[in-house]
Amino acid sequence: MIGCLNVLHTGGTIVIATRISEGIGSAQFQRLLLETKTPSEFMERVFQPDFFTVDQWMMQHLCQVLRKARVILVSEGLPRETLGDLLVESAPTVEAGLAQAIERHGRRASIAVIPEGPYVLPTVQGELRSIACA
């Protein structure tokens, strides 16, 4: 998700469609997800000198995205009760997720479709941005 930050307006919405057939990640990442109430809370913990855990970088990236945008997850691979424990919203279908986003941002909202998300780094023509600044 972090790759799309360069083309996302602050306050925008990401609708991510993924099977997540292998679960939501490592045990450490799952623990971090379940322990974290807000992205800001987690980012404060990251800067504590005694804080370190395996896969915290994944949580840092998620929180970086969530501090800029709303995330709607569409997944067939996760039970409904698990979706409720994550820091993201959920939708049963991509169409429903897009409808939620359009309801929030209006019918004139810009939409970017990014296939193979983790392998694509979209940009806005004529703009240079660093992901680290997102």
Coordinates of C-alpha atoms in Angstrom, one line a residue:
M1 CA 0.0 0.0 0.0
I2 CA 2.8 2.4 0.7
G3 CA 3.7 2.5 -3.0
C4 CA 0.5 4.3 -3.9
L5 CA 1.1 7.2 -1.5
N6 CA 2.6 9.4 -4.2
V7 CA -0.7 9.5 -6.1
L8 CA -3.0 9.7 -3.1
H9 CA -4.4 12.9 -1.7
T10 CA -4.3 13.3 2.1
G11 CA -7.6 12.1 3.4
G12 CA -8.1 9.9 0.4
T13 CA -9.2 6.3 0.3
I14 CA -7.4 3.1 -0.7
V15 CA -9.6 0.1 -1.7
I16 CA -7.3 -2.9 -1.7
A17 CA -8.5 -6.2 -3.0
T18 CA -6.5 -9.3 -2.0
R19 CA -7.2 -12.9 -1.2
I20 CA -4.9 -13.0 1.9
S21 CA -5.2 -16.8 1.6
E22 CA -2.1 -17.3 3.8
G23 CA -3.3 -15.1 6.6
I24 CA -2.5 -11.5 7.6
G25 CA 1.2 -12.1 8.2
S26 CA 3.6 -13.4 10.8
A27 CA 2.7 -14.0 14.4
Q28 CA 4.6 -10.8 15.4
F29 CA 2.8 -8.7 12.8
Q30 CA -0.6 -10.1 13.9
R31 CA 0.2 -9.3 17.5
L32 CA 1.1 -5.8 16.6
L33 CA -2.1 -5.4 14.7
L34 CA -4.2 -6.6 17.5
E35 CA -2.4 -4.5 20.2
T36 CA -2.5 -1.3 18.2
K37 CA -5.5 1.0 18.6
T38 CA -4.4 3.9 16.4
P39 CA -1.5 4.5 13.9
S40 CA -0.3 7.4 16.0
E41 CA -0.1 5.2 19.1
F42 CA 2.1 2.7 17.2
M43 CA 4.3 5.4 15.8
E44 CA 5.0 6.8 19.3
R45 CA 6.0 3.3 20.4
V46 CA 8.4 2.9 17.5
F47 CA 10.5 5.8 18.8
Q48 CA 10.8 4.4 22.3
P49 CA 14.4 3.2 22.8
D50 CA 13.4 -0.1 24.2
F51 CA 10.9 -1.0 21.5
F52 CA 11.8 -3.5 18.8
T53 CA 9.9 -6.5 17.4
V54 CA 10.3 -8.6 14.3
D55 CA 8.2 -7.3 11.4
Q56 CA 7.6 -3.9 13.0
W57 CA 8.5 -2.4 9.6
M58 CA 5.3 -3.9 8.2
M59 CA 3.3 -2.2 10.9
Q60 CA 5.2 1.1 10.4
H61 CA 4.3 1.1 6.7
L62 CA 0.7 0.3 7.4
C63 CA 0.5 3.2 10.0
Q64 CA 2.3 5.5 7.5
V65 CA -0.5 4.8 5.0
L66 CA -3.3 5.1 7.6
R67 CA -2.0 8.5 8.8
K68 CA -2.6 9.7 5.3
A69 CA -5.7 7.8 4.1
R70 CA -8.5 5.5 4.9
V71 CA -8.1 1.9 3.8
I72 CA -10.9 -0.4 2.8
L73 CA -10.0 -4.1 2.5
V74 CA -11.8 -6.5 0.3
S75 CA -10.8 -10.1 1.0
E76 CA -12.3 -13.5 0.6
G77 CA -9.5 -15.1 2.7
L78 CA -10.2 -13.6 6.1
P79 CA -13.2 -14.3 8.4
R80 CA -15.4 -11.3 9.1
E81 CA -14.4 -11.3 12.8
T82 CA -10.7 -11.0 11.9
L83 CA -11.5 -8.0 9.6
G84 CA -13.1 -6.3 12.6
D85 CA -9.8 -6.5 14.6
L86 CA -7.7 -4.7 12.0
L87 CA -7.0 -1.0 11.7
V88 CA -8.7 -0.9 8.3
E89 CA -12.3 -0.9 7.2
S90 CA -13.8 -3.7 5.1
A91 CA -16.2 -4.3 2.3
P92 CA -17.6 -7.5 0.9
T93 CA -16.8 -6.6 -2.8
V94 CA -14.6 -4.2 -4.7
E95 CA -17.8 -2.6 -6.0
A96 CA -19.0 -2.0 -2.4
G97 CA -15.6 -0.6 -1.4
L98 CA -15.6 1.8 -4.4
A99 CA -19.2 2.8 -3.5
Q100 CA -18.0 3.6 0.1
A101 CA -15.1 5.7 -1.3
I102 CA -17.4 7.5 -3.8
E103 CA -19.9 8.2 -1.1
R104 CA -17.2 9.8 1.0
H105 CA -15.4 11.7 -1.7
G106 CA -18.1 12.4 -4.3
R107 CA -18.7 11.2 -7.8
R108 CA -15.9 13.5 -9.2
A109 CA -13.2 11.8 -7.2
S110 CA -10.1 10.6 -9.0
I111 CA -9.6 6.8 -9.1
A112 CA -6.3 5.1 -9.8
V113 CA -6.3 1.3 -10.5
I114 CA -2.9 -0.2 -9.5
P115 CA -2.6 -3.8 -10.6
E116 CA 0.1 -5.9 -8.9
G117 CA 0.2 -3.2 -6.2
P118 CA 3.4 -4.2 -4.4
Y119 CA 5.4 -4.2 -7.7
V120 CA 4.2 -0.8 -9.0
L121 CA 5.3 2.7 -7.9
P122 CA 2.8 5.1 -9.5
T123 CA 3.7 8.8 -9.8
V124 CA 2.0 12.0 -10.8
Q125 CA 3.6 13.3 -14.0
G126 CA 5.8 16.3 -13.3
E127 CA 6.0 15.7 -9.5
L128 CA 8.9 14.3 -7.6
R129 CA 8.1 12.9 -4.2
S130 CA 9.8 10.6 -1.7
I131 CA 7.8 7.8 -0.1
A132 CA 9.6 8.5 3.2
C133 CA 7.8 11.9 3.2
A134 CA 4.4 10.5 2.7

